Amino acid sequence: MVATEKDPREEVIQAWYMDDSDEDQRLPHHREPKEFVSLDQLTELGVLSWRLDADNYETDEGLKKIREERGYSYMDFCEVSPEKLPNYEEKIKSFFEEHLHTDEEIRYTVAGSGYFDVRDRNERWIRVWLKKGGLIVLPAGIYHRFTLDTDNYIKAMRLFVGDPVWTPFNRPHDHLPARQEYVKAFVHKETGDHAVDAAA
Ligand SMILES: CSCCC(=O)/C(O)=C/O
Ligand SMILES: [Fe+2]
């Protein structure tokens, strides 16, 4: 892609640093002034992203290629809304608890939208807004959480390598190998000639 062309992913995936307010978790929570985070910055944290054709996911060659290359053999759908999700209040509360998984969390929005919040290297929350057509991979070991936005609806495809394990490990779970590997690969990694870490 030429530098002046807009990245098509940005139409369905946007990210920004969050404010510190306790208002409704479904609000955007932009800082003042707004502080956007690029998809390249997300990649630096291990968060990968694609834009796909959500109206044709059954036949989409782009999705097929990602699944083949990354070994995503398992697929199902998770619909989150007050009407569709059993035990909605309990589930939405647990999705918004800061947690990690010992495997990647792969979510592809085929309808609606929602916020996946991830911690950066300095423990600041980045809000990642995933709309229809956006696919993200959160790496194993990254602390994150999920909430609906004010439209109150998402239908997400969930992908996994082999039999799925959805277990959330609520923070703190720093001793888990998945967390230690994440920290080594993305928090304490060498960038240029100096190490960047949370204490910097
Ligand atoms: C839209 S998928 C529901 C959220 C979820 O599965 C999860 O693990 C969030 O971290
Ligand atoms: Fe999760």
PDB file of C-alpha atoms and ligand atoms in Angstrom:
ATOM      1  CA  MET A   1       0.000   0.000   0.000  1.00  0.00           C
ATOM      2  CA  VAL A   2       1.256   3.491  -0.922  1.00  0.00           C
ATOM      3  CA  ALA A   3       1.817   5.724   2.153  1.00  0.00           C
ATOM      4  CA  THR A   4      -0.955   8.200   1.214  1.00  0.00           C
ATOM      5  CA  GLU A   5      -3.652   5.515   0.724  1.00  0.00           C
ATOM      6  CA  LYS A   6      -6.011   4.952   3.637  1.00  0.00           C
ATOM      7  CA  ASP A   7      -5.712   1.542   5.226  1.00  0.00           C
ATOM      8  CA  PRO A   8      -9.092  -0.187   4.524  1.00  0.00           C
ATOM      9  CA  ARG A   9      -8.949  -1.829   7.952  1.00  0.00           C
ATOM     10  CA  GLU A  10      -9.379   1.585   9.575  1.00  0.00           C
ATOM     11  CA  GLU A  11     -12.991   1.756   8.334  1.00  0.00           C
ATOM     12  CA  VAL A  12     -13.921  -1.186  10.555  1.00  0.00           C
ATOM     13  CA  ILE A  13     -11.261  -1.133  13.298  1.00  0.00           C
ATOM     14  CA  GLN A  14     -10.353   2.011  15.224  1.00  0.00           C
ATOM     15  CA  ALA A  15      -8.357   2.308  18.413  1.00  0.00           C
ATOM     16  CA  TRP A  16      -7.730   5.056  20.960  1.00  0.00           C
ATOM     17  CA  TYR A  17      -6.460   5.677  24.477  1.00  0.00           C
ATOM     18  CA  MET A  18      -9.262   5.713  27.046  1.00  0.00           C
ATOM     19  CA  ASP A  19     -10.095   8.358  29.610  1.00  0.00           C
ATOM     20  CA  ASP A  20     -10.293   7.515  33.330  1.00  0.00           C
ATOM     21  CA  SER A  21     -13.993   8.187  33.846  1.00  0.00           C
ATOM     22  CA  ASP A  22     -16.345   5.720  35.559  1.00  0.00           C
ATOM     23  CA  GLU A  23     -19.206   6.499  33.197  1.00  0.00           C
ATOM     24  CA  ASP A  24     -21.097   3.765  31.327  1.00  0.00           C
ATOM     25  CA  GLN A  25     -18.576   1.256  29.927  1.00  0.00           C
ATOM     26  CA  ARG A  26     -20.477   1.279  26.605  1.00  0.00           C
ATOM     27  CA  LEU A  27     -19.535   4.918  25.897  1.00  0.00           C
ATOM     28  CA  PRO A  28     -16.452   5.571  23.712  1.00  0.00           C
ATOM     29  CA  HIS A  29     -14.351   6.979  26.584  1.00  0.00           C
ATOM     30  CA  HIS A  30     -12.157   9.139  24.361  1.00  0.00           C
ATOM     31  CA  ARG A  31      -9.544  11.332  26.011  1.00  0.00           C
ATOM     32  CA  GLU A  32      -9.733  15.105  25.502  1.00  0.00           C
ATOM     33  CA  PRO A  33      -8.169  15.766  23.026  1.00  0.00           C
ATOM     34  CA  LYS A  34      -8.697  12.398  21.323  1.00  0.00           C
ATOM     35  CA  GLU A  35      -5.608  10.190  21.224  1.00  0.00           C
ATOM     36  CA  PHE A  36      -5.892   7.611  18.454  1.00  0.00           C
ATOM     37  CA  VAL A  37      -3.723   4.479  18.236  1.00  0.00           C
ATOM     38  CA  SER A  38      -2.706   3.144  14.813  1.00  0.00           C
ATOM     39  CA  LEU A  39      -3.119  -0.448  13.709  1.00  0.00           C
ATOM     40  CA  ASP A  40       0.684  -0.595  13.441  1.00  0.00           C
ATOM     41  CA  GLN A  41       0.916   0.343  17.133  1.00  0.00           C
ATOM     42  CA  LEU A  42      -1.506  -2.493  17.896  1.00  0.00           C
ATOM     43  CA  THR A  43       0.685  -4.880  15.893  1.00  0.00           C
ATOM     44  CA  GLU A  44       3.610  -3.839  18.132  1.00  0.00           C
ATOM     45  CA  LEU A  45       1.557  -5.150  21.066  1.00  0.00           C
ATOM     46  CA  GLY A  46       0.889  -8.412  19.214  1.00  0.00           C
ATOM     47  CA  VAL A  47      -2.675  -7.469  18.231  1.00  0.00           C
ATOM     48  CA  LEU A  48      -3.230  -8.456  14.582  1.00  0.00           C
ATOM     49  CA  SER A  49      -6.051  -7.182  12.394  1.00  0.00           C
ATOM     50  CA  TRP A  50      -7.746  -7.725   9.043  1.00  0.00           C
ATOM     51  CA  ARG A  51     -10.727  -6.356   7.140  1.00  0.00           C
ATOM     52  CA  LEU A  52     -12.878  -9.035   5.516  1.00  0.00           C
ATOM     53  CA  ASP A  53     -16.147  -9.369   3.589  1.00  0.00           C
ATOM     54  CA  ALA A  54     -18.604 -10.082   6.405  1.00  0.00           C
ATOM     55  CA  ASP A  55     -21.597 -10.445   4.057  1.00  0.00           C
ATOM     56  CA  ASN A  56     -19.942 -13.416   2.383  1.00  0.00           C
ATOM     57  CA  TYR A  57     -17.945 -15.067   5.173  1.00  0.00           C
ATOM     58  CA  GLU A  58     -19.117 -18.545   4.080  1.00  0.00           C
ATOM     59  CA  THR A  59     -17.308 -18.282   0.733  1.00  0.00           C
ATOM     60  CA  ASP A  60     -14.673 -15.631   1.504  1.00  0.00           C
ATOM     61  CA  GLU A  61     -11.246 -16.702   0.226  1.00  0.00           C
ATOM     62  CA  GLY A  62      -9.564 -14.113   2.479  1.00  0.00           C
ATOM     63  CA  LEU A  63     -10.990 -15.726   5.609  1.00  0.00           C
ATOM     64  CA  LYS A  64     -10.186 -19.213   4.273  1.00  0.00           C
ATOM     65  CA  LYS A  65      -6.548 -18.197   3.762  1.00  0.00           C
ATOM     66  CA  ILE A  66      -6.198 -16.786   7.298  1.00  0.00           C
ATOM     67  CA  ARG A  67      -7.760 -19.929   8.783  1.00  0.00           C
ATOM     68  CA  GLU A  68      -5.463 -22.202   6.778  1.00  0.00           C
ATOM     69  CA  GLU A  69      -2.296 -20.228   7.445  1.00  0.00           C
ATOM     70  CA  ARG A  70      -2.943 -19.878  11.185  1.00  0.00           C
ATOM     71  CA  GLY A  71      -4.503 -23.299  11.750  1.00  0.00           C
ATOM     72  CA  TYR A  72      -7.894 -22.005  12.913  1.00  0.00           C
ATOM     73  CA  SER A  73      -9.778 -25.287  12.578  1.00  0.00           C
ATOM     74  CA  TYR A  74     -12.602 -24.418  15.030  1.00  0.00           C
ATOM     75  CA  MET A  75     -15.299 -21.847  14.321  1.00  0.00           C
ATOM     76  CA  ASP A  76     -18.545 -20.809  15.980  1.00  0.00           C
ATOM     77  CA  PHE A  77     -20.536 -17.634  16.624  1.00  0.00           C
ATOM     78  CA  CYS A  78     -21.172 -15.655  19.782  1.00  0.00           C
ATOM     79  CA  GLU A  79     -24.098 -13.234  19.747  1.00  0.00           C
ATOM     80  CA  VAL A  80     -24.120 -10.705  22.556  1.00  0.00           C
ATOM     81  CA  SER A  81     -27.199  -8.611  23.307  1.00  0.00           C
ATOM     82  CA  PRO A  82     -29.655  -8.436  26.216  1.00  0.00           C
ATOM     83  CA  GLU A  83     -32.154 -10.472  24.139  1.00  0.00           C
ATOM     84  CA  LYS A  84     -29.848 -13.103  22.631  1.00  0.00           C
ATOM     85  CA  LEU A  85     -27.330 -14.015  25.315  1.00  0.00           C
ATOM     86  CA  PRO A  86     -28.521 -16.222  28.197  1.00  0.00           C
ATOM     87  CA  ASN A  87     -27.416 -14.820  31.607  1.00  0.00           C
ATOM     88  CA  TYR A  88     -26.663 -11.556  29.843  1.00  0.00           C
ATOM     89  CA  GLU A  89     -25.957  -9.397  32.930  1.00  0.00           C
ATOM     90  CA  GLU A  90     -23.611 -11.956  34.452  1.00  0.00           C
ATOM     91  CA  LYS A  91     -21.789 -12.578  31.149  1.00  0.00           C
ATOM     92  CA  ILE A  92     -21.338  -8.911  30.268  1.00  0.00           C
ATOM     93  CA  LYS A  93     -19.893  -8.330  33.740  1.00  0.00           C
ATOM     94  CA  SER A  94     -17.411 -11.198  33.371  1.00  0.00           C
ATOM     95  CA  PHE A  95     -16.373 -10.115  29.820  1.00  0.00           C
ATOM     96  CA  PHE A  96     -15.487  -6.691  31.287  1.00  0.00           C
ATOM     97  CA  GLU A  97     -13.280  -8.103  34.064  1.00  0.00           C
ATOM     98  CA  GLU A  98      -9.660  -7.627  33.063  1.00  0.00           C
ATOM     99  CA  HIS A  99      -8.354 -11.073  32.093  1.00  0.00           C
ATOM    100  CA  LEU A 100      -6.039 -13.066  29.874  1.00  0.00           C
ATOM    101  CA  HIS A 101      -6.244 -16.370  28.035  1.00  0.00           C
ATOM    102  CA  THR A 102      -3.563 -18.999  27.526  1.00  0.00           C
ATOM    103  CA  ASP A 103      -4.362 -19.015  23.783  1.00  0.00           C
ATOM    104  CA  GLU A 104      -5.133 -16.380  21.191  1.00  0.00           C
ATOM    105  CA  GLU A 105      -8.568 -14.730  21.292  1.00  0.00           C
ATOM    106  CA  ILE A 106      -9.742 -14.444  17.683  1.00  0.00           C
ATOM    107  CA  ARG A 107     -12.895 -12.477  16.985  1.00  0.00           C
ATOM    108  CA  TYR A 108     -14.443 -11.517  13.640  1.00  0.00           C
ATOM    109  CA  THR A 109     -17.445  -9.176  13.738  1.00  0.00           C
ATOM    110  CA  VAL A 110     -20.002 -10.280  11.161  1.00  0.00           C
ATOM    111  CA  ALA A 111     -22.753  -7.953  12.506  1.00  0.00           C
ATOM    112  CA  GLY A 112     -22.949  -5.141  15.056  1.00  0.00           C
ATOM    113  CA  SER A 113     -19.897  -3.863  16.925  1.00  0.00           C
ATOM    114  CA  GLY A 114     -18.120  -3.892  20.261  1.00  0.00           C
ATOM    115  CA  TYR A 115     -15.063  -2.761  22.189  1.00  0.00           C
ATOM    116  CA  PHE A 116     -12.062  -4.950  22.961  1.00  0.00           C
ATOM    117  CA  ASP A 117      -9.860  -3.056  25.440  1.00  0.00           C
ATOM    118  CA  VAL A 118      -6.186  -4.025  25.669  1.00  0.00           C
ATOM    119  CA  ARG A 119      -3.390  -2.867  27.950  1.00  0.00           C
ATOM    120  CA  ASP A 120      -0.383  -1.202  26.343  1.00  0.00           C
ATOM    121  CA  ARG A 121       3.208  -1.647  27.629  1.00  0.00           C
ATOM    122  CA  ASN A 122       2.683   1.105  30.188  1.00  0.00           C
ATOM    123  CA  GLU A 123      -0.595  -0.344  31.472  1.00  0.00           C
ATOM    124  CA  ARG A 124      -2.762   2.241  29.711  1.00  0.00           C
ATOM    125  CA  TRP A 125      -6.070   1.023  28.291  1.00  0.00           C
ATOM    126  CA  ILE A 126      -6.456   1.114  24.524  1.00  0.00           C
ATOM    127  CA  ARG A 127     -10.050   0.773  23.308  1.00  0.00           C
ATOM    128  CA  VAL A 128     -10.292  -1.218  20.048  1.00  0.00           C
ATOM    129  CA  TRP A 129     -13.638  -0.720  18.272  1.00  0.00           C
ATOM    130  CA  LEU A 130     -14.398  -3.712  16.119  1.00  0.00           C
ATOM    131  CA  LYS A 131     -17.163  -3.198  13.594  1.00  0.00           C
ATOM    132  CA  LYS A 132     -18.700  -5.409  10.892  1.00  0.00           C
ATOM    133  CA  GLY A 133     -15.899  -6.825   8.733  1.00  0.00           C
ATOM    134  CA  GLY A 134     -13.130  -6.420  11.337  1.00  0.00           C
ATOM    135  CA  LEU A 135     -11.152  -9.429  12.530  1.00  0.00           C
ATOM    136  CA  ILE A 136      -8.677  -9.176  15.395  1.00  0.00           C
ATOM    137  CA  VAL A 137      -6.308 -11.605  17.056  1.00  0.00           C
ATOM    138  CA  LEU A 138      -5.413 -10.863  20.671  1.00  0.00           C
ATOM    139  CA  PRO A 139      -2.233 -12.753  21.549  1.00  0.00           C
ATOM    140  CA  ALA A 140      -2.146 -15.285  24.392  1.00  0.00           C
ATOM    141  CA  GLY A 141      -1.206 -13.569  27.648  1.00  0.00           C
ATOM    142  CA  ILE A 142      -2.375 -10.010  26.860  1.00  0.00           C
ATOM    143  CA  TYR A 143      -4.598  -8.445  29.544  1.00  0.00           C
ATOM    144  CA  HIS A 144      -7.884  -7.348  27.970  1.00  0.00           C
ATOM    145  CA  ARG A 145     -11.670  -7.065  28.407  1.00  0.00           C
ATOM    146  CA  PHE A 146     -14.776  -6.752  26.242  1.00  0.00           C
ATOM    147  CA  THR A 147     -17.911  -4.624  26.282  1.00  0.00           C
ATOM    148  CA  LEU A 148     -20.731  -3.869  23.902  1.00  0.00           C
ATOM    149  CA  ASP A 149     -21.004  -0.278  22.693  1.00  0.00           C
ATOM    150  CA  THR A 150     -24.220   1.754  22.984  1.00  0.00           C
ATOM    151  CA  ASP A 151     -25.805  -0.146  20.053  1.00  0.00           C
ATOM    152  CA  ASN A 152     -25.906  -3.179  22.385  1.00  0.00           C
ATOM    153  CA  TYR A 153     -25.333  -5.848  19.754  1.00  0.00           C
ATOM    154  CA  ILE A 154     -22.505  -7.894  18.280  1.00  0.00           C
ATOM    155  CA  LYS A 155     -22.377 -11.169  16.380  1.00  0.00           C
ATOM    156  CA  ALA A 156     -18.794 -12.379  16.442  1.00  0.00           C
ATOM    157  CA  MET A 157     -17.225 -15.382  14.769  1.00  0.00           C
ATOM    158  CA  ARG A 158     -14.872 -17.130  17.209  1.00  0.00           C
ATOM    159  CA  LEU A 159     -11.939 -19.026  15.744  1.00  0.00           C
ATOM    160  CA  PHE A 160      -9.530 -21.353  17.510  1.00  0.00           C
ATOM    161  CA  VAL A 161      -6.713 -23.834  16.855  1.00  0.00           C
ATOM    162  CA  GLY A 162      -8.171 -27.244  17.765  1.00  0.00           C
ATOM    163  CA  ASP A 163     -10.647 -27.718  20.620  1.00  0.00           C
ATOM    164  CA  PRO A 164     -11.564 -24.307  22.043  1.00  0.00           C
ATOM    165  CA  VAL A 165     -10.577 -23.206  25.545  1.00  0.00           C
ATOM    166  CA  TRP A 166     -12.369 -20.021  26.586  1.00  0.00           C
ATOM    167  CA  THR A 167     -11.178 -19.897  30.229  1.00  0.00           C
ATOM    168  CA  PRO A 168     -10.538 -16.303  31.367  1.00  0.00           C
ATOM    169  CA  PHE A 169      -7.816 -15.821  34.007  1.00  0.00           C
ATOM    170  CA  ASN A 170      -8.714 -12.619  35.806  1.00  0.00           C
ATOM    171  CA  ARG A 171      -5.876 -10.261  36.670  1.00  0.00           C
ATOM    172  CA  PRO A 172      -3.491 -10.938  38.361  1.00  0.00           C
ATOM    173  CA  HIS A 173      -2.257 -14.114  36.697  1.00  0.00           C
ATOM    174  CA  ASP A 174       1.287 -12.956  35.984  1.00  0.00           C
ATOM    175  CA  HIS A 175       2.882 -16.299  36.830  1.00  0.00           C
ATOM    176  CA  LEU A 176       1.229 -18.150  33.937  1.00  0.00           C
ATOM    177  CA  PRO A 177       3.685 -19.156  31.181  1.00  0.00           C
ATOM    178  CA  ALA A 178       1.402 -17.519  28.576  1.00  0.00           C
ATOM    179  CA  ARG A 179       1.716 -14.187  30.435  1.00  0.00           C
ATOM    180  CA  GLN A 180       5.472 -14.503  30.877  1.00  0.00           C
ATOM    181  CA  GLU A 181       5.910 -15.314  27.188  1.00  0.00           C
ATOM    182  CA  TYR A 182       3.724 -12.337  26.222  1.00  0.00           C
ATOM    183  CA  VAL A 183       5.748  -9.985  28.436  1.00  0.00           C
ATOM    184  CA  LYS A 184       9.027 -11.283  26.991  1.00  0.00           C
ATOM    185  CA  ALA A 185       7.849 -10.991  23.390  1.00  0.00           C
ATOM    186  CA  PHE A 186       5.905  -7.702  23.493  1.00  0.00           C
ATOM    187  CA  VAL A 187       6.530  -5.743  26.724  1.00  0.00           C
ATOM    188  CA  HIS A 188      10.264  -6.145  27.297  1.00  0.00           C
ATOM    189  CA  LYS A 189      11.107  -6.576  23.634  1.00  0.00           C
ATOM    190  CA  GLU A 190      14.035  -4.791  22.097  1.00  0.00           C
ATOM    191  CA  THR A 191      12.941  -1.886  19.891  1.00  0.00           C
ATOM    192  CA  GLY A 192      15.911  -0.427  18.053  1.00  0.00           C
ATOM    193  CA  ASP A 193      18.806  -0.370  20.468  1.00  0.00           C
ATOM    194  CA  HIS A 194      16.974   0.062  23.769  1.00  0.00           C
ATOM    195  CA  ALA A 195      14.547  -2.125  25.661  1.00  0.00           C
ATOM    196  CA  VAL A 196      11.058  -0.697  26.289  1.00  0.00           C
ATOM    197  CA  ASP A 197       9.333  -1.875  29.424  1.00  0.00           C
ATOM    198  CA  ALA A 198       6.529  -0.911  31.744  1.00  0.00           C
ATOM    199  CA  ALA A 199       8.915   0.692  34.248  1.00  0.00           C
ATOM    200  CA  ALA A 200      10.430   3.076  31.655  1.00  0.00           C
TER     201      ALA A 200
HETATM  202  C1  LIG B   1     -17.883 -10.822  21.321  1.00  0.00           C
HETATM  203  S1  LIG B   1     -17.186 -12.279  21.944  1.00  0.00           S
HETATM  204  C2  LIG B   1     -17.481 -12.189  23.687  1.00  0.00           C
HETATM  205  C3  LIG B   1     -16.317 -11.707  24.464  1.00  0.00           C
HETATM  206  C4  LIG B   1     -15.317 -12.810  24.703  1.00  0.00           C
HETATM  207  O1  LIG B   1     -15.518 -13.901  24.278  1.00  0.00           O
HETATM  208  C5  LIG B   1     -14.086 -12.543  25.419  1.00  0.00           C
HETATM  209  O2  LIG B   1     -13.331 -13.561  25.763  1.00  0.00           O
HETATM  210  C6  LIG B   1     -13.654 -11.329  25.714  1.00  0.00           C
HETATM  211  O3  LIG B   1     -12.468 -11.176  26.235  1.00  0.00           O
HETATM  212 FE    FE B   2     -11.090 -12.644  26.581  1.00  0.00          FE
END
